[in-house]
C-alpha positions as a LaTeX table, in Angstrom:
\begin{tabular}{lrrr}
\hline
Residue & $x$ (\AA) & $y$ (\AA) & $z$ (\AA) \\
\hline
Met1 & 1.45 & $-8.65$ & 13.95 \\
Val2 & 2.28 & $-9.67$ & 17.54 \\
Thr3 & $-0.73$ & $-11.38$ & 19.13 \\
Pro4 & $-1.13$ & $-11.32$ & 22.93 \\
Ala5 & $-1.14$ & $-14.69$ & 24.66 \\
Gly6 & $-4.57$ & $-16.28$ & 24.41 \\
Ala7 & $-5.83$ & $-13.86$ & 21.77 \\
Val8 & $-7.25$ & $-15.09$ & 18.48 \\
Lys9 & $-4.95$ & $-14.21$ & 15.59 \\
Ala10 & $-6.56$ & $-12.10$ & 12.87 \\
Pro11 & $-6.94$ & $-13.88$ & 9.52 \\
Asp12 & $-4.43$ & $-13.31$ & 6.75 \\
Val13 & $-5.63$ & $-10.89$ & 4.09 \\
Leu14 & $-2.50$ & $-11.47$ & 1.99 \\
Arg15 & $-0.16$ & $-14.43$ & 1.98 \\
Leu16 & 2.89 & $-14.85$ & $-0.25$ \\
Glu17 & 4.20 & $-18.40$ & $-0.53$ \\
Ala18 & 7.73 & $-18.97$ & $-1.85$ \\
Leu19 & 7.11 & $-16.10$ & $-4.26$ \\
Ser20 & 9.82 & $-15.66$ & $-6.89$ \\
Trp21 & 10.32 & $-13.65$ & $-10.04$ \\
Ala22 & 13.28 & $-13.91$ & $-12.39$ \\
Val23 & 14.25 & $-12.16$ & $-15.60$ \\
Gly24 & 16.41 & $-14.56$ & $-17.55$ \\
Ala25 & 19.14 & $-15.75$ & $-15.20$ \\
Val26 & 18.64 & $-12.83$ & $-12.79$ \\
Thr27 & 16.39 & $-13.45$ & $-9.78$ \\
Ile28 & 14.69 & $-10.24$ & $-8.61$ \\
Val29 & 12.38 & $-11.70$ & $-5.94$ \\
Asp30 & 13.60 & $-14.91$ & $-4.34$ \\
Ser31 & 11.29 & $-17.31$ & $-2.46$ \\
Val32 & 9.54 & $-14.72$ & $-0.30$ \\
Asp33 & 7.15 & $-16.02$ & 2.37 \\
Leu34 & 5.18 & $-13.17$ & 3.91 \\
Ala35 & 1.71 & $-12.61$ & 5.34 \\
Val36 & $-0.31$ & $-9.49$ & 6.18 \\
Thr37 & $-3.09$ & $-9.98$ & 8.70 \\
Glu38 & $-6.41$ & $-8.19$ & 8.69 \\
Gly39 & $-6.15$ & $-4.66$ & 10.10 \\
Glu40 & $-2.34$ & $-4.69$ & 10.11 \\
Phe41 & 0.01 & $-1.98$ & 8.88 \\
Leu42 & 3.13 & $-3.67$ & 7.46 \\
Ala43 & 6.05 & $-1.62$ & 6.16 \\
Leu44 & 8.38 & $-3.12$ & 3.57 \\
Ile45 & 11.84 & $-1.58$ & 3.60 \\
Gly46 & 15.18 & $-2.13$ & 1.90 \\
Pro47 & 17.68 & $-0.25$ & $-0.26$ \\
Asn48 & 17.08 & 0.61 & $-3.90$ \\
Gly49 & 17.20 & $-2.56$ & $-5.96$ \\
Ala50 & 16.09 & $-4.80$ & $-3.08$ \\
Gly51 & 12.97 & $-5.89$ & $-4.99$ \\
Lys52 & 10.29 & $-3.92$ & $-3.10$ \\
Thr53 & 8.43 & $-2.47$ & $-6.08$ \\
Ser54 & 8.87 & $-5.76$ & $-7.94$ \\
Leu55 & 7.12 & $-7.48$ & $-5.04$ \\
Phe56 & 4.28 & $-4.94$ & $-5.27$ \\
Asn57 & 4.03 & $-5.66$ & $-9.00$ \\
Leu58 & 3.65 & $-9.36$ & $-8.25$ \\
Val59 & 0.95 & $-8.73$ & $-5.65$ \\
Ser60 & $-1.06$ & $-6.30$ & $-7.79$ \\
Gly61 & $-0.71$ & $-8.31$ & $-11.01$ \\
Val62 & 1.52 & $-6.03$ & $-13.06$ \\
Thr63 & 3.87 & $-8.99$ & $-13.41$ \\
Arg64 & 3.33 & $-12.71$ & $-12.87$ \\
Pro65 & 5.60 & $-14.78$ & $-10.64$ \\
Thr66 & 8.09 & $-17.29$ & $-11.96$ \\
Ser67 & 7.03 & $-19.54$ & $-9.11$ \\
Gly68 & 5.15 & $-19.42$ & $-5.84$ \\
Ala69 & 1.70 & $-18.10$ & $-4.96$ \\
Val70 & $-0.12$ & $-14.88$ & $-4.07$ \\
Arg71 & $-3.22$ & $-15.50$ & $-1.94$ \\
Leu72 & $-5.89$ & $-12.94$ & $-1.07$ \\
Asp73 & $-8.16$ & $-14.15$ & 1.73 \\
Gly74 & $-6.87$ & $-17.65$ & 1.03 \\
Arg75 & $-7.64$ & $-17.54$ & $-2.68$ \\
Ala76 & $-4.80$ & $-17.87$ & $-5.20$ \\
Val77 & $-4.81$ & $-14.74$ & $-7.38$ \\
Asp78 & $-1.35$ & $-14.90$ & $-8.94$ \\
Arg79 & $-2.76$ & $-15.77$ & $-12.39$ \\
Leu80 & $-5.40$ & $-13.02$ & $-12.36$ \\
Pro81 & $-4.85$ & $-9.72$ & $-14.24$ \\
Pro82 & $-4.63$ & $-6.44$ & $-12.29$ \\
His83 & $-8.26$ & $-5.38$ & $-12.85$ \\
Arg84 & $-9.55$ & $-8.70$ & $-11.49$ \\
Arg85 & $-7.38$ & $-8.36$ & $-8.40$ \\
Ala86 & $-8.58$ & $-4.78$ & $-7.94$ \\
Arg87 & $-12.21$ & $-5.96$ & $-7.98$ \\
Leu88 & $-11.34$ & $-8.56$ & $-5.35$ \\
Gly89 & $-9.96$ & $-5.85$ & $-3.09$ \\
Ile90 & $-6.30$ & $-5.09$ & $-3.88$ \\
Gly91 & $-5.86$ & $-1.32$ & $-4.25$ \\
Arg92 & $-2.55$ & 0.28 & $-5.13$ \\
Thr93 & $-0.84$ & 3.64 & $-5.41$ \\
Phe94 & 2.39 & 4.11 & $-7.38$ \\
Gln95 & 5.63 & 6.01 & $-6.79$ \\
Ser96 & 4.61 & 8.68 & $-9.31$ \\
Ser97 & 1.32 & 10.52 & $-8.83$ \\
Ser98 & $-1.33$ & 9.46 & $-11.33$ \\
Val99 & $-4.10$ & 12.06 & $-11.45$ \\
Phe100 & $-5.77$ & 13.80 & $-14.38$ \\
Pro101 & $-4.85$ & 17.50 & $-14.21$ \\
Thr102 & $-7.97$ & 18.80 & $-16.00$ \\
Met103 & $-10.46$ & 16.81 & $-13.90$ \\
Thr104 & $-11.77$ & 18.03 & $-10.57$ \\
Val105 & $-10.94$ & 16.32 & $-7.30$ \\
Ala106 & $-14.57$ & 15.20 & $-6.96$ \\
Glu107 & $-14.62$ & 13.81 & $-10.49$ \\
His108 & $-11.64$ & 11.59 & $-9.66$ \\
Val109 & $-13.52$ & 9.95 & $-6.81$ \\
Glu110 & $-16.68$ & 9.50 & $-8.87$ \\
Leu111 & $-14.69$ & 7.96 & $-11.74$ \\
Ala112 & $-12.91$ & 5.58 & $-9.36$ \\
Ala113 & $-16.21$ & 4.52 & $-7.78$ \\
Arg114 & $-17.75$ & 3.79 & $-11.16$ \\
Ala115 & $-14.68$ & 1.80 & $-12.18$ \\
Val116 & $-15.34$ & $-0.68$ & $-9.37$ \\
Gly117 & $-19.02$ & $-1.07$ & $-10.14$ \\
Ala118 & $-20.95$ & 1.78 & $-8.49$ \\
Arg119 & $-23.92$ & 2.53 & $-10.76$ \\
Arg120 & $-24.80$ & 5.84 & $-9.14$ \\
Val121 & $-22.55$ & 8.10 & $-7.09$ \\
Thr122 & $-24.06$ & 10.99 & $-5.15$ \\
Gly123 & $-22.34$ & 14.23 & $-4.25$ \\
Ala124 & $-22.72$ & 13.35 & $-0.58$ \\
Gln125 & $-20.93$ & 10.04 & $-1.09$ \\
Val126 & $-18.05$ & 11.73 & $-2.91$ \\
Ala127 & $-17.83$ & 14.40 & $-0.21$ \\
Gly128 & $-17.73$ & 11.71 & 2.47 \\
Val129 & $-14.78$ & 9.97 & 0.85 \\
Leu130 & $-12.90$ & 13.24 & 0.42 \\
Glu131 & $-13.47$ & 14.24 & 4.04 \\
Arg132 & $-11.81$ & 11.03 & 5.14 \\
Val133 & $-8.57$ & 12.11 & 3.44 \\
Arg134 & $-8.90$ & 15.79 & 4.43 \\
Leu135 & $-9.70$ & 17.00 & 0.92 \\
Gly136 & $-13.34$ & 17.91 & 1.33 \\
His137 & $-12.61$ & 21.60 & 0.77 \\
Arg138 & $-10.84$ & 20.85 & $-2.52$ \\
Ala139 & $-13.71$ & 18.93 & $-4.19$ \\
Pro140 & $-14.37$ & 21.48 & $-7.00$ \\
Asp141 & $-10.69$ & 22.20 & $-7.70$ \\
Leu142 & $-8.75$ & 20.85 & $-10.66$ \\
Ala143 & $-6.38$ & 18.07 & $-9.64$ \\
Gly144 & $-3.55$ & 19.68 & $-11.61$ \\
Gly145 & $-3.48$ & 22.54 & $-9.11$ \\
Leu146 & $-3.02$ & 20.35 & $-6.06$ \\
Ser147 & 0.23 & 20.17 & $-4.14$ \\
His148 & 2.08 & 16.87 & $-4.35$ \\
Gly149 & 0.92 & 15.92 & $-0.85$ \\
Asp150 & $-2.71$ & 16.60 & $-1.77$ \\
Lys151 & $-2.33$ & 14.52 & $-4.93$ \\
Arg152 & $-1.19$ & 11.64 & $-2.73$ \\
Lys153 & $-4.28$ & 12.10 & $-0.57$ \\
Leu154 & $-6.45$ & 12.14 & $-3.69$ \\
Glu155 & $-4.93$ & 8.82 & $-4.73$ \\
Leu156 & $-5.92$ & 7.40 & $-1.34$ \\
Ala157 & $-9.44$ & 8.75 & $-1.86$ \\
Met158 & $-9.60$ & 6.97 & $-5.22$ \\
Leu159 & $-8.66$ & 3.70 & $-3.50$ \\
Leu160 & $-11.40$ & 4.30 & $-0.94$ \\
Ala161 & $-13.97$ & 5.16 & $-3.62$ \\
Ser162 & $-15.14$ & 1.56 & $-3.70$ \\
Thr163 & $-16.61$ & 2.16 & $-0.21$ \\
Val164 & $-19.39$ & 4.01 & $-2.05$ \\
Ser165 & $-20.83$ & 0.64 & $-3.09$ \\
Gly166 & $-19.04$ & $-1.78$ & $-0.77$ \\
Asp167 & $-16.56$ & $-2.17$ & 2.04 \\
Gly168 & $-13.58$ & $-0.79$ & 0.18 \\
Pro169 & $-10.22$ & $-2.38$ & $-0.59$ \\
Arg170 & $-9.24$ & $-5.41$ & 1.46 \\
Leu171 & $-5.59$ & $-4.43$ & 1.06 \\
Met172 & $-4.06$ & $-1.04$ & 0.29 \\
Leu173 & $-0.60$ & $-1.15$ & $-1.31$ \\
Leu174 & 1.21 & 2.18 & $-0.90$ \\
Asp175 & 4.42 & 2.44 & $-2.94$ \\
Glu176 & 6.57 & 5.21 & $-1.43$ \\
Pro177 & 3.66 & 7.54 & $-0.60$ \\
Met178 & 5.99 & 10.20 & 0.82 \\
Ala179 & 8.19 & 10.41 & $-2.31$ \\
Gly180 & 8.29 & 14.00 & $-3.54$ \\
Val181 & 6.02 & 15.30 & $-0.76$ \\
Ala182 & 7.14 & 18.58 & 0.82 \\
Ala183 & 8.33 & 18.35 & 4.41 \\
Glu184 & 5.47 & 20.51 & 5.69 \\
Glu185 & 2.89 & 18.13 & 4.17 \\
Ile186 & 4.33 & 14.84 & 5.37 \\
Glu187 & 2.75 & 14.85 & 8.83 \\
Glu188 & $-0.77$ & 15.48 & 7.54 \\
Leu189 & $-0.42$ & 12.73 & 4.94 \\
Ala190 & 0.87 & 10.42 & 7.66 \\
Ala191 & $-2.13$ & 11.41 & 9.81 \\
Val192 & $-4.51$ & 10.35 & 7.02 \\
Met193 & $-2.82$ & 6.95 & 6.76 \\
Arg194 & $-2.85$ & 6.61 & 10.55 \\
Gln195 & $-6.59$ & 7.28 & 10.56 \\
Leu196 & $-7.24$ & 4.73 & 7.82 \\
His197 & $-5.35$ & 2.13 & 9.81 \\
Arg198 & $-6.21$ & 2.81 & 13.44 \\
Glu199 & $-9.71$ & 4.27 & 13.17 \\
Glu200 & $-11.07$ & 2.49 & 10.08 \\
Gly201 & $-9.15$ & $-0.76$ & 10.56 \\
Arg202 & $-7.73$ & $-0.75$ & 7.03 \\
Thr203 & $-5.03$ & $-3.27$ & 6.10 \\
Leu204 & $-2.01$ & $-1.53$ & 4.59 \\
Leu205 & 1.27 & $-2.68$ & 3.06 \\
Met206 & 3.65 & 0.23 & 2.48 \\
Val207 & 7.04 & 0.65 & 0.84 \\
Glu208 & 8.74 & 3.69 & 2.32 \\
His209 & 12.24 & 5.12 & 2.76 \\
His210 & 11.39 & 7.69 & 5.46 \\
Met211 & 12.23 & 5.62 & 8.53 \\
Asp212 & 10.64 & 8.08 & 10.95 \\
Ile213 & 7.32 & 7.56 & 9.14 \\
Val214 & 7.81 & 3.79 & 9.06 \\
Leu215 & 8.51 & 3.64 & 12.80 \\
Asp216 & 5.56 & 5.89 & 13.58 \\
Leu217 & 2.95 & 4.07 & 11.48 \\
Ala218 & 3.89 & 0.41 & 11.10 \\
Asp219 & 2.84 & $-2.45$ & 13.37 \\
Arg220 & 5.48 & $-4.64$ & 11.74 \\
Ile221 & 8.46 & $-4.25$ & 9.41 \\
Ala222 & 9.69 & $-6.66$ & 6.75 \\
Val223 & 13.15 & $-6.15$ & 5.25 \\
Leu224 & 14.05 & $-7.16$ & 1.71 \\
His225 & 17.70 & $-7.58$ & 0.76 \\
His226 & 18.74 & $-8.71$ & $-2.74$ \\
Gly227 & 15.20 & $-9.99$ & $-3.30$ \\
Thr228 & 15.08 & $-12.16$ & $-0.18$ \\
Leu229 & 13.30 & $-11.59$ & 3.12 \\
Leu230 & 16.05 & $-10.69$ & 5.57 \\
Ala231 & 13.95 & $-9.90$ & 8.65 \\
Asp232 & 10.31 & $-9.68$ & 9.70 \\
Gly233 & 9.03 & $-8.50$ & 13.08 \\
Thr234 & 8.14 & $-5.58$ & 15.29 \\
Pro235 & 9.86 & $-2.26$ & 14.48 \\
Glu236 & 11.93 & $-2.51$ & 17.65 \\
Ala237 & 13.10 & $-6.05$ & 16.95 \\
Val238 & 13.92 & $-5.41$ & 13.29 \\
Met239 & 15.88 & $-2.23$ & 13.91 \\
Ala240 & 17.87 & $-3.97$ & 16.67 \\
Asp241 & 18.62 & $-7.04$ & 14.52 \\
Pro242 & 22.42 & $-7.34$ & 14.06 \\
Glu243 & 21.93 & $-8.96$ & 10.64 \\
Val244 & 19.84 & $-6.01$ & 9.48 \\
Gln245 & 22.39 & $-3.59$ & 10.85 \\
Arg246 & 25.25 & $-5.40$ & 9.11 \\
Ala247 & 23.38 & $-5.59$ & 5.82 \\
Tyr248 & 22.66 & $-1.87$ & 5.82 \\
Leu249 & 25.89 & $-0.54$ & 7.29 \\
Gly250 & 26.59 & 2.50 & 5.18 \\
Glu251 & 23.34 & 2.09 & 3.19 \\
Gly252 & 20.15 & 4.11 & 3.64 \\
Ile253 & 16.93 & 2.11 & 4.11 \\
\hline
\end{tabular}
């Protein structure tokens, strides 16, 4: 995030230090140094195969790095399993929606809250979380009947469910949240993410291919190319970078 002259820089929520992951002789993520400051919205872009989801897997604990470190609030977490990282404040959505079709929308939020330690969850608390993602009116409905866009919003509500008993996730990892969402639902989903960031001050790291959404929402853009960090800066600077333009000539990002 660009900090005005004289301003105090926000602390790093996430810091990746020379982070690498290899499978045999093939290096998927190669010595990535990257930080996300508190309250920042960072978009991670790059073509298919650039290593974006692999990087998310390393941050969330799905896979362990070959070398390097993952730090959350300065603490090394790269040897912790996913559930331990989740309890420390790393929340994640995946490319494919992961809801239970025969459970209600409200039950999803209650289940997620209990999973992070809430002993008792009231209807008012569940309703409050759902209102924040514009799903309050769908609380009694079965999740299987939701549109794809509403399922994405429900996944965000499940990440926020820990606010029932605490402050909520320190870092929200959103892996292609717009994938499969109908065009008419994209703006409302983007509005929910904008609210989480700008009004609630949430820290978000998002992988996304819809560049109009990236440019609208992100404070900063990081570009992965063949597993390495090619560029990192403001949206304007990154999109004007000749190296980025050369790397993606003829390729969609």
